[in-house]
Coordinates of C-alpha atoms and ligand atoms in Angstrom, one line a residue:
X1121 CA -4.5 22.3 52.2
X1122 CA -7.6 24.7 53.5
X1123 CA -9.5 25.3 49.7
X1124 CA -10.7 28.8 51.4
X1125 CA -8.0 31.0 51.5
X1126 CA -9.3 34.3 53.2
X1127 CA -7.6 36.2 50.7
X1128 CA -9.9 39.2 50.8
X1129 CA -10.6 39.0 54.3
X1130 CA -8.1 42.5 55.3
X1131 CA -9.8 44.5 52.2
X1132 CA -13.0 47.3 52.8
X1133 CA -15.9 45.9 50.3
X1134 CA -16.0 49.2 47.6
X1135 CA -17.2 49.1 44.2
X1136 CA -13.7 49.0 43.1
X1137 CA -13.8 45.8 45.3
X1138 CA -16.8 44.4 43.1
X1139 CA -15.5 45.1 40.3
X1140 CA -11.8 43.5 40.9
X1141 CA -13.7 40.6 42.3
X1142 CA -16.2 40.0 38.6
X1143 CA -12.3 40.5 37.1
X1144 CA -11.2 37.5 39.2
X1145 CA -14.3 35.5 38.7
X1146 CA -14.1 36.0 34.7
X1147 CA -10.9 35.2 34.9
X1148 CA -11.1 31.6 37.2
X1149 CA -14.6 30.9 34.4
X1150 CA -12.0 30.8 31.6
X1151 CA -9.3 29.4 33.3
X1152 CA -11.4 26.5 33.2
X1153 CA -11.2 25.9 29.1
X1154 CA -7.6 27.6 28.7
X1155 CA -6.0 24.6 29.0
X1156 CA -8.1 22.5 26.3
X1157 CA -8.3 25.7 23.8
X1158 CA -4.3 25.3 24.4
X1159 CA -4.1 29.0 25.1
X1160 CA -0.9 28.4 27.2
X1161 CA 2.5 29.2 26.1
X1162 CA 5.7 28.6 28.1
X1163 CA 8.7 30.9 27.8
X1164 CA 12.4 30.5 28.4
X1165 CA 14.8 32.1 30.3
X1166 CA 18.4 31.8 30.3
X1167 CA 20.4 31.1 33.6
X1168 CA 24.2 32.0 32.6
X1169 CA 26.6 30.2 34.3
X1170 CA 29.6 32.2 36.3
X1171 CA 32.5 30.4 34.9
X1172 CA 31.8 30.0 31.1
X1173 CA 29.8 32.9 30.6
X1174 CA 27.3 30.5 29.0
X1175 CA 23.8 29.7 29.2
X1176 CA 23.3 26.1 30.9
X1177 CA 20.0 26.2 31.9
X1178 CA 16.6 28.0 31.5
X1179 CA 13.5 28.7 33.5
X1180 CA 9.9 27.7 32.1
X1181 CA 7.6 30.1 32.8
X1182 CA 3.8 30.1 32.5
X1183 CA 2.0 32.5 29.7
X1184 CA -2.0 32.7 29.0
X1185 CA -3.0 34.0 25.9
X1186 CA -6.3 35.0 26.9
X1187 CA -8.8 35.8 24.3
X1188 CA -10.5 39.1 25.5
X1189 CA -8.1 40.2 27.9
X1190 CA -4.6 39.5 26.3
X1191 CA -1.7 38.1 27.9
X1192 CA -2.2 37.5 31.3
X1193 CA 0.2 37.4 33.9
X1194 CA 1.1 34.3 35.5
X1195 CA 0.5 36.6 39.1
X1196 CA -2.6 37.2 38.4
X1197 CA -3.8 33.7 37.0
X1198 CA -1.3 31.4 39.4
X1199 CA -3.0 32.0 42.6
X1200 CA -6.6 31.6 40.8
X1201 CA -5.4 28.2 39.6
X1202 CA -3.7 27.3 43.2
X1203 CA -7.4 28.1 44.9
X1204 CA -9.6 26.0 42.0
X1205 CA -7.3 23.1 42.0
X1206 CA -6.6 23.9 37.9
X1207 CA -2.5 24.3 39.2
X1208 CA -2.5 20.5 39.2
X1209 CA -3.5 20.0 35.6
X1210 CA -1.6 23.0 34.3
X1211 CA 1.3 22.2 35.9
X1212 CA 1.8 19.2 34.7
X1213 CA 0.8 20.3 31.4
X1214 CA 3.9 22.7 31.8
X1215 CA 6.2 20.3 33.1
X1216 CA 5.6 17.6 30.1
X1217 CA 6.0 20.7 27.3
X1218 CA 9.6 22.2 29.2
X1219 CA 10.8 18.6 29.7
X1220 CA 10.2 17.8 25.9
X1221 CA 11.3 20.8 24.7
X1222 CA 14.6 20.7 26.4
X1223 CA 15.3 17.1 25.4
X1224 CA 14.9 18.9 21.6
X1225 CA 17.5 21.4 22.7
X1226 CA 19.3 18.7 24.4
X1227 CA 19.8 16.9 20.9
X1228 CA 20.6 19.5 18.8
X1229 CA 22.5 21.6 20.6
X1230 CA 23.2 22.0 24.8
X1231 CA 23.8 18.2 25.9
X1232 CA 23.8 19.7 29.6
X1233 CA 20.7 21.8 29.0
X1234 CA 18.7 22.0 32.2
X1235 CA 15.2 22.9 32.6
X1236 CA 13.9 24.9 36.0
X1237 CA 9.9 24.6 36.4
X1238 CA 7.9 26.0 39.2
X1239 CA 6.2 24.0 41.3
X1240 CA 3.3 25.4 43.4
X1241 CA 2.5 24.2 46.9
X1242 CA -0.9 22.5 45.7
X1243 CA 1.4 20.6 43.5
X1244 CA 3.7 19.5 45.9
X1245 CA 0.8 18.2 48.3
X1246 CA 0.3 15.9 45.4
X1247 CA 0.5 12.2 47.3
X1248 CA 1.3 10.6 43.4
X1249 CA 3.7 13.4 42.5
X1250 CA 6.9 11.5 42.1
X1251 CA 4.7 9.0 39.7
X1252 CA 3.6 11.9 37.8
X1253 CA 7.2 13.3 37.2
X1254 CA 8.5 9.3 36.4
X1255 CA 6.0 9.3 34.1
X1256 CA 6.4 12.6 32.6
X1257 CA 10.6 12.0 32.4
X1258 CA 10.0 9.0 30.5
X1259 CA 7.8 10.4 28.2
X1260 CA 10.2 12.8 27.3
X1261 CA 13.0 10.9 27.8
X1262 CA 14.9 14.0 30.0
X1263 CA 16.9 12.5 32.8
X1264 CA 15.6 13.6 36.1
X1265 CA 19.2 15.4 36.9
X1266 CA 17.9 17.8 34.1
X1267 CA 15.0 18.8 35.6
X1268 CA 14.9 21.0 38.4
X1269 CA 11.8 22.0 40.6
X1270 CA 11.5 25.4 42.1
X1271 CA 9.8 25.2 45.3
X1272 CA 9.2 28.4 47.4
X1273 CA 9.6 28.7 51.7
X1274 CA 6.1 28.0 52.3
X1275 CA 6.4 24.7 51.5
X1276 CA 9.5 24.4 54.0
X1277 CA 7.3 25.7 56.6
X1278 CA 5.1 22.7 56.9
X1279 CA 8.0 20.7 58.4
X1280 CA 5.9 17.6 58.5
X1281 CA 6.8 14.2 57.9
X1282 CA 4.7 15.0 54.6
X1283 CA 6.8 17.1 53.2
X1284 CA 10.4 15.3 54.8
X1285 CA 8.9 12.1 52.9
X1286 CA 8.4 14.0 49.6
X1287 CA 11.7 15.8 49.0
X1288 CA 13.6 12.6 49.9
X1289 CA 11.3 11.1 47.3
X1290 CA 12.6 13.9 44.8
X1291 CA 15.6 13.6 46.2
X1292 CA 16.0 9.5 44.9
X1293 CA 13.8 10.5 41.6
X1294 CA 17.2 12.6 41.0
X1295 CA 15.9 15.7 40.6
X1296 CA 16.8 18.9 41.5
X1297 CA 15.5 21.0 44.0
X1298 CA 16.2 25.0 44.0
X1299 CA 14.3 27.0 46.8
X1300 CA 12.9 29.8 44.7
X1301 CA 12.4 33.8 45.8
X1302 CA 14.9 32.6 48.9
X1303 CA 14.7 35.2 52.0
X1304 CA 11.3 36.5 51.2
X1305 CA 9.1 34.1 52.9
X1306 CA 8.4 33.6 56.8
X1307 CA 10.8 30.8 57.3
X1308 CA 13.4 29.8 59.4
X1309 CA 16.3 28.7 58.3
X1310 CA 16.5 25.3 59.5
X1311 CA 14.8 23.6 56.9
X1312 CA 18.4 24.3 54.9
X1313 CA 19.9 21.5 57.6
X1314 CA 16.3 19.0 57.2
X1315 CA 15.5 18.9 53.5
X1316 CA 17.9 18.1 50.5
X1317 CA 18.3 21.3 48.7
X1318 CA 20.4 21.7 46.0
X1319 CA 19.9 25.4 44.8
X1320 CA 19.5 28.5 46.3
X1321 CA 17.4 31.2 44.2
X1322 CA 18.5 35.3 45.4
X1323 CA 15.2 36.8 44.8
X1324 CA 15.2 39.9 43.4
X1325 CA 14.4 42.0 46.0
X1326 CA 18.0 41.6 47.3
X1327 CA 19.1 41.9 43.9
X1328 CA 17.4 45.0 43.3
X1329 CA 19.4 47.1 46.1
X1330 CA 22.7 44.9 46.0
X1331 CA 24.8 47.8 45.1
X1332 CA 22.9 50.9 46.7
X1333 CA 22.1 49.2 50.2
X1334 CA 25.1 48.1 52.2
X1335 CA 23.3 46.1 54.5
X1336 CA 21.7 44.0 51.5
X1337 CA 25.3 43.9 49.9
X1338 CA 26.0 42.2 52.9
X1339 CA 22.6 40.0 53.4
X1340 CA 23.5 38.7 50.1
X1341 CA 27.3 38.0 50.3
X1342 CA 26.6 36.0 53.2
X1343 CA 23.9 34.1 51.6
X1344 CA 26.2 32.9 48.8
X1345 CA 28.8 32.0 51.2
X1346 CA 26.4 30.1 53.6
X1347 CA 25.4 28.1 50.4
X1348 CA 28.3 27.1 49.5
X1349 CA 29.1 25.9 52.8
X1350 CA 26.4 23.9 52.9
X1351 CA 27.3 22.2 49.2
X1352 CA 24.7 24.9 47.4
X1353 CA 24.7 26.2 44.4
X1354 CA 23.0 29.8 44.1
X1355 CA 21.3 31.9 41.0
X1356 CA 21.0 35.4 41.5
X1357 CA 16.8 36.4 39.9
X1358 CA 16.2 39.3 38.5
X1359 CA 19.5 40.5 37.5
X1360 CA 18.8 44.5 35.4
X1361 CA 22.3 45.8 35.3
X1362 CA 25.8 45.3 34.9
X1363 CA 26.7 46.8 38.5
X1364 CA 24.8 44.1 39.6
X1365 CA 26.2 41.4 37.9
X1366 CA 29.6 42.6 39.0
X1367 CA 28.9 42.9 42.3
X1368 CA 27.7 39.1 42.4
X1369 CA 30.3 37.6 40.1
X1370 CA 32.7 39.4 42.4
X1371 CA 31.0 37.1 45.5
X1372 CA 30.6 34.1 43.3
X1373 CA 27.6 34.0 42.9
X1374 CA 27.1 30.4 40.2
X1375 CA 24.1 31.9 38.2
X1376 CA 22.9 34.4 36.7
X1377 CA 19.1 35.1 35.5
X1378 CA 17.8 38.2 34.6
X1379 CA 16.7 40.9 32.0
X1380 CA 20.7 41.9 31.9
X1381 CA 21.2 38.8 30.0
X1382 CA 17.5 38.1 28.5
X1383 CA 13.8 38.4 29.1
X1384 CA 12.1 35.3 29.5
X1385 CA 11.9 34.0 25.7
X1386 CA 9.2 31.8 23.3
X1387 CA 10.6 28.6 22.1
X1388 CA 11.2 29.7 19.6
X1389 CA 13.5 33.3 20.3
X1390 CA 15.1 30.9 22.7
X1391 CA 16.6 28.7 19.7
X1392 CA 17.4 31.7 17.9
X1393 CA 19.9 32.6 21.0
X1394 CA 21.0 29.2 21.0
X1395 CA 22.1 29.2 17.2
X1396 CA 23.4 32.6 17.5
X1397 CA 25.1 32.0 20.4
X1398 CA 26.7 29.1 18.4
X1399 CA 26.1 26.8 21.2
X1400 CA 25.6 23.8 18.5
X1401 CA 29.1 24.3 16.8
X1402 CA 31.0 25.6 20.1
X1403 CA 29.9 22.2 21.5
X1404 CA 31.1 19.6 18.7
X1405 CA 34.4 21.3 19.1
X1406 CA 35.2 21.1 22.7
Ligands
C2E880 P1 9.4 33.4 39.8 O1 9.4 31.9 39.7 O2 10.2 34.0 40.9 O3 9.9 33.9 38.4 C1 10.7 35.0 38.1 C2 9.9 36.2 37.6 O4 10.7 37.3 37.5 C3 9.3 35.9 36.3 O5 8.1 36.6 36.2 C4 10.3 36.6 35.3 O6 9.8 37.0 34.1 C5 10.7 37.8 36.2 N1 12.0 38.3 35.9 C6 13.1 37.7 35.5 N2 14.2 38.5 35.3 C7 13.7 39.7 35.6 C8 14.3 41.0 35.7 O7 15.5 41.2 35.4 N3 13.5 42.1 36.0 C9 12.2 41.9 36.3 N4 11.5 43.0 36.7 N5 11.6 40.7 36.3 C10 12.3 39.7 36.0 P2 6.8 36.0 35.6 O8 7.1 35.2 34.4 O9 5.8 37.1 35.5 O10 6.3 35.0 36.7 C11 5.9 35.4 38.0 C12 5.7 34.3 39.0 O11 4.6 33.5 38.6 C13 6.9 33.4 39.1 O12 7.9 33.9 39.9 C14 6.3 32.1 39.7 O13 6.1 32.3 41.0 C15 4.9 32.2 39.0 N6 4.9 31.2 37.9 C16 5.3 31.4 36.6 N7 5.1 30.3 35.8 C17 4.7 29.3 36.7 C18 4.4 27.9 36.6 O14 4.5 27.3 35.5 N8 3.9 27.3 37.7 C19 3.8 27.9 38.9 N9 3.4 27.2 40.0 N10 4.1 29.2 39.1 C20 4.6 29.9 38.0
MG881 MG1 10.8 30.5 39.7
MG882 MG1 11.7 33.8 42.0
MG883 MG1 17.4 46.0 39.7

């Protein structure tokens, strides 16, 4: 991976430039003690399954707590962390507090609770990264079918042997693998044939117009049914309205995640769906 990303490259040097540019330097300064001070915070969102209606997985997603500027979002801190190397350590730091916390909820209340974490490209390049999730599995004791890794086109891109050898490694760790904000990167679709992918995530962009754009109606009707040709499962993202949800339980479509259902939740909010939800009790009696 090139460590100089030309990010800026395109954009006119103004003043406004400068001073997004002290913003972004502040910022990747205190990225460097977030992790220590613990000023990270993962939330939960529920992915609701088609046939049940119920929630049988979540996605962990990354929160700083930053102590001048607030909560920061995970756009604005993510790519900062992908160029300083910091994704590596935070990621992992991620993956160990979603894989323990799920094997909480696991115990108390959803046996088949499953646990969706991103994984950036940096993270993926990772020679060792299969060690690091063994190790991080069996310090939570989460079975690796459990776990599943959102991984983004890009990645696909690189068809290299590099990547072919990794995802069969994943693949024989018995993990998951869901290709996250699917249609939106420049990729062909041949790596769907290549890699083992399990899970197809319908970014929200398609989501967005699904029932005022015909043409997307039909992008995404064919997407679901080209999955499950090819023995895939697929999630809709970013789910806002009921017309939405209609229109992709109609094509069915096997999840559901979205602010129609629930923002992404603290640990905490999360366990008071759960217990609301009944999902303890409902489960001892089936
Ligand atoms: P993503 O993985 O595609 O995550 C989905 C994003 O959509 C989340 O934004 C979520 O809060 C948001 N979302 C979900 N449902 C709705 C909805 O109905 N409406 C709208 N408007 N938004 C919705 P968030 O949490 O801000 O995360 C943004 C991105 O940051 C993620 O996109 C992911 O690429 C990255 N990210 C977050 N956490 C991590 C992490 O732990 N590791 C890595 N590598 N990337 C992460
Ligand atoms: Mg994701
Ligand atoms: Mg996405
Ligand atoms: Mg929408």
């Amino acid at each position: 991976f090139s460590k100089k990303k030309e990010v800026n490259s395109y954009q006119f040097y103004t003043s406004k430039m400068n001073a997004y540019l002290s913003k972004q330097i502040a910022l990747d300064n205190s990225l460097h003690h977030a992790l220590e001070r613990e000023e990270f915070q993962v939330y939960y969102q529920p992915q609701v399954d088609l046939r049940t209606g119920k929630i049988v997985g979540a996605e962990a997603l990354l929160r700083w707590q930053h102590p001048e500027q607030g909560l920061v979002s995970p756009v604005k801190f993510i790519p900062i962390a992908e160029e300083n190397g910091l994704i590596v350590p935070i990621g992992e730091w991620i993956l160990m507090a979603a894989c323990r916390q799920t094997k909480i909820w696991q115990t108390n209340c959803l046996p088949n609770l499953r646990i969706s974490v991103n994984l950036s490209a940096r993270q993926f390049g990772q020679h060792n990264l299969s060690q690091r999730l063994v190790h991080i599995l069996e310090e939570t004791g989460l079975e690796p079918k459990y776990l599943e890794l959102e991984l983004t086109e890009s990645i696909f891109i690189k068809n290299t042997e590099a990547t072919t050898r990794m995802l069969n490694e994943l693949q024989t760790l018995g993990v998951e693998i869901a290709i996250d904000d699917f249609g939106t990167g420049y990729s062909s679709l041949s790596y769907l044939k290549q890699f083992p992918v399990d899970t197809i995530k319908i970014d929200k962009c398609f989501v967005d117009s699904v029932v005022t754009d015909s043409k997307t109606a039909k992008i995404v009707t064919a997407i679901i049914q080209m999955a499950h040709d090819l023995n895939m499962k697929t999630i809709a993202e970013g789910v806002e309205t009921k017309a939405e949800f209609s229109f992709l339980r109609q094509r069915q479509c096997d999840e559901f995640q979205g602010y129609f259902f629930s923002r992404p939740l603290t640990a905490t909010e999360f366990e008071q769906l759960l217990n609301r939800e009944n999902y303890c009790k409902s489960y001892i009696r089936e």
